[in-house]
mmCIF file of C-alpha atoms in Angstrom:
data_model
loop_
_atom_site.group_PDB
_atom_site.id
_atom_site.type_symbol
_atom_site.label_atom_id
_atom_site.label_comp_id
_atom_site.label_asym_id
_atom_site.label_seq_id
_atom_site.Cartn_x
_atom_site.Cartn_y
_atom_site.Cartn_z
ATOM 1 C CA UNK A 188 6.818 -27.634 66.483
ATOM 2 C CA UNK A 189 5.085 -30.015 64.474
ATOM 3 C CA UNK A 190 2.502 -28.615 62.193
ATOM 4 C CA UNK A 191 -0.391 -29.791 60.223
ATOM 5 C CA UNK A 192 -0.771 -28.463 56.549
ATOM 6 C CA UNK A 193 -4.422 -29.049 55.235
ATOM 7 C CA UNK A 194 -5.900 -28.875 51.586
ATOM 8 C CA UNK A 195 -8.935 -27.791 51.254
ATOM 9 C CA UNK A 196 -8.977 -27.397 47.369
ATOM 10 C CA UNK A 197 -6.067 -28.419 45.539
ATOM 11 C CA UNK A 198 -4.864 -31.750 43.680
ATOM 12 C CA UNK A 199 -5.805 -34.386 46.376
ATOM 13 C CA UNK A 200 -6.718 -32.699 49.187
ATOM 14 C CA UNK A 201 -5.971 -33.755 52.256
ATOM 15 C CA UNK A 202 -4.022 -33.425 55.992
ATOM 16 C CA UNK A 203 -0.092 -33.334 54.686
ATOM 17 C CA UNK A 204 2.858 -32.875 57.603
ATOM 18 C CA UNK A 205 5.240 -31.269 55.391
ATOM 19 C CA UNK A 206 5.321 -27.661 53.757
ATOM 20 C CA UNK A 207 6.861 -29.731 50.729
ATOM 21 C CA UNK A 208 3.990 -32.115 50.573
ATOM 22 C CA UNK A 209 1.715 -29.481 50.670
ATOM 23 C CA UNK A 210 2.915 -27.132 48.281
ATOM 24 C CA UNK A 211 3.111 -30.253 45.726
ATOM 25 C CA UNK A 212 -1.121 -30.629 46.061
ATOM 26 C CA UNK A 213 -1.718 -26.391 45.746
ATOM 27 C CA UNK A 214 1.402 -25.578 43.123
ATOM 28 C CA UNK A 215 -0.583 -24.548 39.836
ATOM 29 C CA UNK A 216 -3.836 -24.845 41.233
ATOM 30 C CA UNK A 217 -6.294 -22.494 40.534
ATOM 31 C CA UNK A 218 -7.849 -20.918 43.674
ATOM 32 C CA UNK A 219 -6.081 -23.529 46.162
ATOM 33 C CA UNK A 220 -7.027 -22.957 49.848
ATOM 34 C CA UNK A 221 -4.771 -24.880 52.033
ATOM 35 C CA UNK A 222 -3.668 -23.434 55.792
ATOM 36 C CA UNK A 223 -1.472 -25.007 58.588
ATOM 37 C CA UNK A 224 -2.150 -25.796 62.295
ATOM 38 C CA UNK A 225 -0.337 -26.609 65.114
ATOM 39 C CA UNK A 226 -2.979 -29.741 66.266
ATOM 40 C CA UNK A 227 -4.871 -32.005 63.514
ATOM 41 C CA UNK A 228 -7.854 -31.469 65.027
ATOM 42 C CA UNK A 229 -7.707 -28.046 63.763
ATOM 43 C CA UNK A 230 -6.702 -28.959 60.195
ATOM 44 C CA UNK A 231 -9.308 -31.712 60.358
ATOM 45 C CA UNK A 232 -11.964 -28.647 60.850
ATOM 46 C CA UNK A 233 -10.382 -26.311 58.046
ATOM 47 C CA UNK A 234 -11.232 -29.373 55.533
ATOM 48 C CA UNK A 235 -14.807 -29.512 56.382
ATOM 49 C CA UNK A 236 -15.499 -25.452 56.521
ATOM 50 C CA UNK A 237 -16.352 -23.649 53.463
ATOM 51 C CA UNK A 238 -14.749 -21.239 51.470
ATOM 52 C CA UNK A 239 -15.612 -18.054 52.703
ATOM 53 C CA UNK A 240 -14.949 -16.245 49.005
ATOM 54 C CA UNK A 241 -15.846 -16.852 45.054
ATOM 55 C CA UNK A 242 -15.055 -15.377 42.016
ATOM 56 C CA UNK A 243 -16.469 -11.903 41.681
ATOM 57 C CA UNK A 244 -19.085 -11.719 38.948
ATOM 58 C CA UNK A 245 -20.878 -9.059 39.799
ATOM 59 C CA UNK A 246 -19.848 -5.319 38.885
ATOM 60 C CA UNK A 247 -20.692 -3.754 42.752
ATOM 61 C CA UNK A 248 -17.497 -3.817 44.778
ATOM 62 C CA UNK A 249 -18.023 -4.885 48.202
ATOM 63 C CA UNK A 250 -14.890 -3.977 50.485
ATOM 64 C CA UNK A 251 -13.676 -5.574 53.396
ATOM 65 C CA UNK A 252 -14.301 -4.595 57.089
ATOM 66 C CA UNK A 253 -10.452 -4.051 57.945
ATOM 67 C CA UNK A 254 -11.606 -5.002 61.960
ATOM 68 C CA UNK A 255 -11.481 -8.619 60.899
ATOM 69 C CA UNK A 256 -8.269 -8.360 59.974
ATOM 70 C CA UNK A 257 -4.923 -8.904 62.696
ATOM 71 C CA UNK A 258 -3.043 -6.902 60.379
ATOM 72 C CA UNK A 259 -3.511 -4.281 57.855
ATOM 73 C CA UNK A 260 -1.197 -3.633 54.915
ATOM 74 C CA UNK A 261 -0.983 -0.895 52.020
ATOM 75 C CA UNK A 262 2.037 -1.097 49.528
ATOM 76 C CA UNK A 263 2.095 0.995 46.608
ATOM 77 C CA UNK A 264 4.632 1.736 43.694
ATOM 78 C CA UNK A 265 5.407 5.050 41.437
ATOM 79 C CA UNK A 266 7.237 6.496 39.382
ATOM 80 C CA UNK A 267 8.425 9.840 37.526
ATOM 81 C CA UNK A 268 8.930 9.429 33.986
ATOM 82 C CA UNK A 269 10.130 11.977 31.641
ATOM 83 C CA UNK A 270 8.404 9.672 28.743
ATOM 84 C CA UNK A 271 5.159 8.985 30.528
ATOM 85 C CA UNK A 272 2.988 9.041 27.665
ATOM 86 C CA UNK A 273 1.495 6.841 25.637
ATOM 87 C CA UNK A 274 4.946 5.102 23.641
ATOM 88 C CA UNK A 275 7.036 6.723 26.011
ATOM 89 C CA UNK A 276 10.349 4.968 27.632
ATOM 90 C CA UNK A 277 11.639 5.208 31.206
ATOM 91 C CA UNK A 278 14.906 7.304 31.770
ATOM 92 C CA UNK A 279 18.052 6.197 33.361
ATOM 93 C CA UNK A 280 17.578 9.374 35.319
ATOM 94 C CA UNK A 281 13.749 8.868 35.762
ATOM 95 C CA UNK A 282 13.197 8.025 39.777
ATOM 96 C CA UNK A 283 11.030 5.819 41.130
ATOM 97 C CA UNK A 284 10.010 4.566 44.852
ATOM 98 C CA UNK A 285 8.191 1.718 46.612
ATOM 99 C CA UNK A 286 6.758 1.810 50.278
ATOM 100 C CA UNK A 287 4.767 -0.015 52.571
ATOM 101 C CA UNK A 288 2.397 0.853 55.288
ATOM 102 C CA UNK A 289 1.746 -1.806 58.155
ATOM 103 C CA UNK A 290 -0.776 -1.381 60.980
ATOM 104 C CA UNK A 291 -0.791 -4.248 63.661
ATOM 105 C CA UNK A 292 -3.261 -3.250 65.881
ATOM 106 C CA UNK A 293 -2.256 0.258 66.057
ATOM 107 C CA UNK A 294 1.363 -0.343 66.097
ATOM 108 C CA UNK A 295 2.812 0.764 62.670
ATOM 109 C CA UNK A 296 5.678 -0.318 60.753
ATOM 110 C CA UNK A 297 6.634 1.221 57.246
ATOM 111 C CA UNK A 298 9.587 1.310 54.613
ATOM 112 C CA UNK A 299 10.002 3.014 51.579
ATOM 113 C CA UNK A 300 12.762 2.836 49.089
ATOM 114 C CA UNK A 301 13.829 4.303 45.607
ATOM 115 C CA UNK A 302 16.018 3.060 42.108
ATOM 116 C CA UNK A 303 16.712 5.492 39.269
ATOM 117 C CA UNK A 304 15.261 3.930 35.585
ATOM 118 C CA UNK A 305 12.514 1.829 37.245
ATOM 119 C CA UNK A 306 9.114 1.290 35.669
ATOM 120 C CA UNK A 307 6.098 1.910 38.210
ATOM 121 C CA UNK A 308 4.953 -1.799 37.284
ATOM 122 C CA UNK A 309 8.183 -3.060 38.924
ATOM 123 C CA UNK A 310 7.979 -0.935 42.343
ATOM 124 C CA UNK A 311 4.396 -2.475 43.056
ATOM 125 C CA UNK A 312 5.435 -5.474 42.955
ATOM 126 C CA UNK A 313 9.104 -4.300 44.864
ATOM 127 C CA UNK A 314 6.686 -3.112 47.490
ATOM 128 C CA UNK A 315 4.563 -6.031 48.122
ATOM 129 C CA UNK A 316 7.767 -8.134 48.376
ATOM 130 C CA UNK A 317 9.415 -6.151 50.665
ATOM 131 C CA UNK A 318 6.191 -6.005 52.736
ATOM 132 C CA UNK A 319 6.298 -9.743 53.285
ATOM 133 C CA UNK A 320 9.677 -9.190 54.029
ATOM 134 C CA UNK A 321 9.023 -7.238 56.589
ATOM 135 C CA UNK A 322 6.092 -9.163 58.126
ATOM 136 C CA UNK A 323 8.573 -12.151 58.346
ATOM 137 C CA UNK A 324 11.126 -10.400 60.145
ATOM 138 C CA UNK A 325 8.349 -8.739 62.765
ATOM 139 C CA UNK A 326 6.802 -12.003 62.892
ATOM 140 C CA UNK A 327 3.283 -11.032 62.104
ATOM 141 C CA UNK A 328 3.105 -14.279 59.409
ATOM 142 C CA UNK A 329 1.152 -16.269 60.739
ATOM 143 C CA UNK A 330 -1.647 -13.253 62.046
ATOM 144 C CA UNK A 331 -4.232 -12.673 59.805
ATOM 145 C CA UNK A 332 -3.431 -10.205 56.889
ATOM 146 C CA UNK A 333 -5.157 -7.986 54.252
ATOM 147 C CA UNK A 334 -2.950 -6.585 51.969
ATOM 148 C CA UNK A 335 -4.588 -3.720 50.394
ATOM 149 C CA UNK A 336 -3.141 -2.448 47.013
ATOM 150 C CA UNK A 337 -4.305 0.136 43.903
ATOM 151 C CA UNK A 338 -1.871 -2.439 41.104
ATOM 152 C CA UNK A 339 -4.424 -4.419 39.261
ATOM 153 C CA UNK A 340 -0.789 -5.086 37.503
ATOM 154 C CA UNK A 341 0.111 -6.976 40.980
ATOM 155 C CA UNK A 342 -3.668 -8.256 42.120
ATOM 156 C CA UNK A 343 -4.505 -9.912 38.692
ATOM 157 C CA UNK A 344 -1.323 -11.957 38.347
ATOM 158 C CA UNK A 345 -2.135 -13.053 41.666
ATOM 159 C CA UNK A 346 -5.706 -13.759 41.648
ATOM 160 C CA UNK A 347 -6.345 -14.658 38.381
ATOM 161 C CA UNK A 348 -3.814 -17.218 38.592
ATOM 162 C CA UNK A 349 -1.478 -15.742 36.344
ATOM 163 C CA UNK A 350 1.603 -16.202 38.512
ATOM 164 C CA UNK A 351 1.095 -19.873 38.772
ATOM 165 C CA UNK A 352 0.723 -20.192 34.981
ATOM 166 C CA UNK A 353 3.782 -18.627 34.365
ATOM 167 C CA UNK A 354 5.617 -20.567 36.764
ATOM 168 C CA UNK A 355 4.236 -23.874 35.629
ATOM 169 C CA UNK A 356 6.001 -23.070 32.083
ATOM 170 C CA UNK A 357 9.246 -22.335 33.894
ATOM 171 C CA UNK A 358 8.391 -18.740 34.288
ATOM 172 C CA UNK A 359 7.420 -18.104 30.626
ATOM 173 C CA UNK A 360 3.755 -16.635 29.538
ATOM 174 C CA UNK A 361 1.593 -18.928 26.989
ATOM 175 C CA UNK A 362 3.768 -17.042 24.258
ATOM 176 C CA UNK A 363 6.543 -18.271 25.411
ATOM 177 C CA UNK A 364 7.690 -14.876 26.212
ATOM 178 C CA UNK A 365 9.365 -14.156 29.351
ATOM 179 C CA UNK A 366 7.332 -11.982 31.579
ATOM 180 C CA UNK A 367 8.776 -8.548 32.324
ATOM 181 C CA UNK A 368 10.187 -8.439 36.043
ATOM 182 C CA UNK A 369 10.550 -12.208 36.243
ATOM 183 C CA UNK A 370 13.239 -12.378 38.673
ATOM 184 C CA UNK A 371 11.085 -10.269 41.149
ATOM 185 C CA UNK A 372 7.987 -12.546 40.121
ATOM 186 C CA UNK A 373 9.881 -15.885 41.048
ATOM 187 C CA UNK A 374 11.072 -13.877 44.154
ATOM 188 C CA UNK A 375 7.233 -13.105 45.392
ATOM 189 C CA UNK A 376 6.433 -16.634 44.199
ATOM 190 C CA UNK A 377 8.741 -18.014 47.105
ATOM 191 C CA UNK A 378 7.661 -15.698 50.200
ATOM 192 C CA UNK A 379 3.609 -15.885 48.841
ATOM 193 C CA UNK A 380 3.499 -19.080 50.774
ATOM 194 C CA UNK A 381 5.374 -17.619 54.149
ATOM 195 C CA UNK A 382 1.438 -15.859 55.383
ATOM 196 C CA UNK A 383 -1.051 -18.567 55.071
ATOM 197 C CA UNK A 384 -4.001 -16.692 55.804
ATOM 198 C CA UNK A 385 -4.152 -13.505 53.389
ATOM 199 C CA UNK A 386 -6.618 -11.773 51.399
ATOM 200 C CA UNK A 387 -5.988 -8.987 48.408
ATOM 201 C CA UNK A 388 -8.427 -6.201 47.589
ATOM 202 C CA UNK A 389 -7.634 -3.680 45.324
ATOM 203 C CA UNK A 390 -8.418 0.255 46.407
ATOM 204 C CA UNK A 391 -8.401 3.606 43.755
ATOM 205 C CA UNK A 392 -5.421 5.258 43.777
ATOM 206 C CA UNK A 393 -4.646 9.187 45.125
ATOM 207 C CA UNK A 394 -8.624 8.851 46.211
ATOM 208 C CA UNK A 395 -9.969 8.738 49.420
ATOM 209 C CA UNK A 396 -8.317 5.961 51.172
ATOM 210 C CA UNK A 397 -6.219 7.387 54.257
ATOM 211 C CA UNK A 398 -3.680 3.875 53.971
ATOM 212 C CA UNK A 399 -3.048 4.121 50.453
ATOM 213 C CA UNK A 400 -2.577 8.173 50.460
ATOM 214 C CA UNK A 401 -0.045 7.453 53.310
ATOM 215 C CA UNK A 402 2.331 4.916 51.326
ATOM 216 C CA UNK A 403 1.887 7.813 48.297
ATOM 217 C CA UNK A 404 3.409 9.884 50.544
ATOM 218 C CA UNK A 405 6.110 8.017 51.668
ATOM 219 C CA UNK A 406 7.436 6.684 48.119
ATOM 220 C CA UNK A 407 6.797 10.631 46.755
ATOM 221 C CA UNK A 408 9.023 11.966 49.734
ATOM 222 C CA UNK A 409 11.487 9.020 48.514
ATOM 223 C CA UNK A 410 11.713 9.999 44.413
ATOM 224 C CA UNK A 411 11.826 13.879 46.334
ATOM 225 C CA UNK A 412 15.104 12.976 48.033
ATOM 226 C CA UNK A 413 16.614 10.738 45.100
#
């Protein structure tokens, strides 16, 4: 099926008929919103809409209603380290767990897995990846997704851009230091682009929200059986 990929903010923007020519005008680009269609008339509307989201200045959060959302995911990393104080090292020994929690309109998909010596930084991002994964294989890409997440690790290198900085300098930081977890970085850098319409928002952890609790569960039954 031919497709339409539109560019709303990025280098030129435009109506481009290839994923390739696309992801040359958003690559790098700060805030890009781009989206594809199966008609032009479609992508012809997308470029003249505005963007429904900005920057947040101010210091009130405002949360999403999840009922505009197709699809509602939670993913969420941990980890038990012997050293986990300030200076401290992970073990060999020390477990650690991913999961994800996936609600498409009430039906519910999850996955959880576990590696021995893992940081907690590196199963957030294991679980977000292995949520798109997963969204892939059920098919649910091209719904409408929220991925809800308590990593400001994960959200800020997303959001703030610093994923695409990195892998404008060949997956290096302005140091020139290579950032920790790379490999999984470049991996989420490829399957970011697989769900066009997605939005982040960042919850407190072991709080109040049901979703997150759930995938604390599932990773903490995980590191239980490891």
């Amino acid at each position: 099926m031919q497709k339409y990929y539109a560019v709303r903010h990025g280098k030129t923007p435009g109506i481009y008929r290839t994923w390739a020519e696309c992801k040359a005008q958003v690559d790098g680009f700060t805030n890009a919103r781009y989206k594809s269609f199966t008609t032009e008339a479609e992508a012809k509307k997308f470029l003249t809409d505005k963007d429904n989201y900005a920057p947040k200045k101010t210091t009130s959060k405002k949360t999403s209603d999840l009922k505009d959302f197709d699809v509602v995911v939670y993913t969420d990393g941990g980890s038990r380290n012997h050293g986990n104080v300030k200076g401290g090292h992970v073990r060999s020994d020390d477990r650690a767990a991913w999961a994800y929690h996936i609600n498409a309109g009430g039906e519910i998909f999850e996955g959880t897995d576990g590696e021995f010596g893992a940081t907690n930084n590196r199963m957030e991002i294991m679980a977000l990846i292995e949520s798109f994964k997963r969204l892939n294989d059920l098919k649910l890409n091209n719904r409408k997704i929220i991925f809800v997440l308590d990593s400001q690790y994960v959200l800020n290198a997303i959001s703030k851009g610093w994923l695409n900085g990195w892998k404008r300098r060949g997956f290096k930081k302005a140091d020139g230091q290579v950032p920790i977890n790379v490999e999984l970085w470049r991996e989420l850098d490829k399957l970011l682009p697989t769900i066009d319409d997605k939005t982040f928002e960042w919850t407190k952890g072991h709080a109040t929200n049901v979703g997150n609790n759930r995938v604390d569960e599932l990773l903490n039954e995980t590191m239980d059986r490891m």
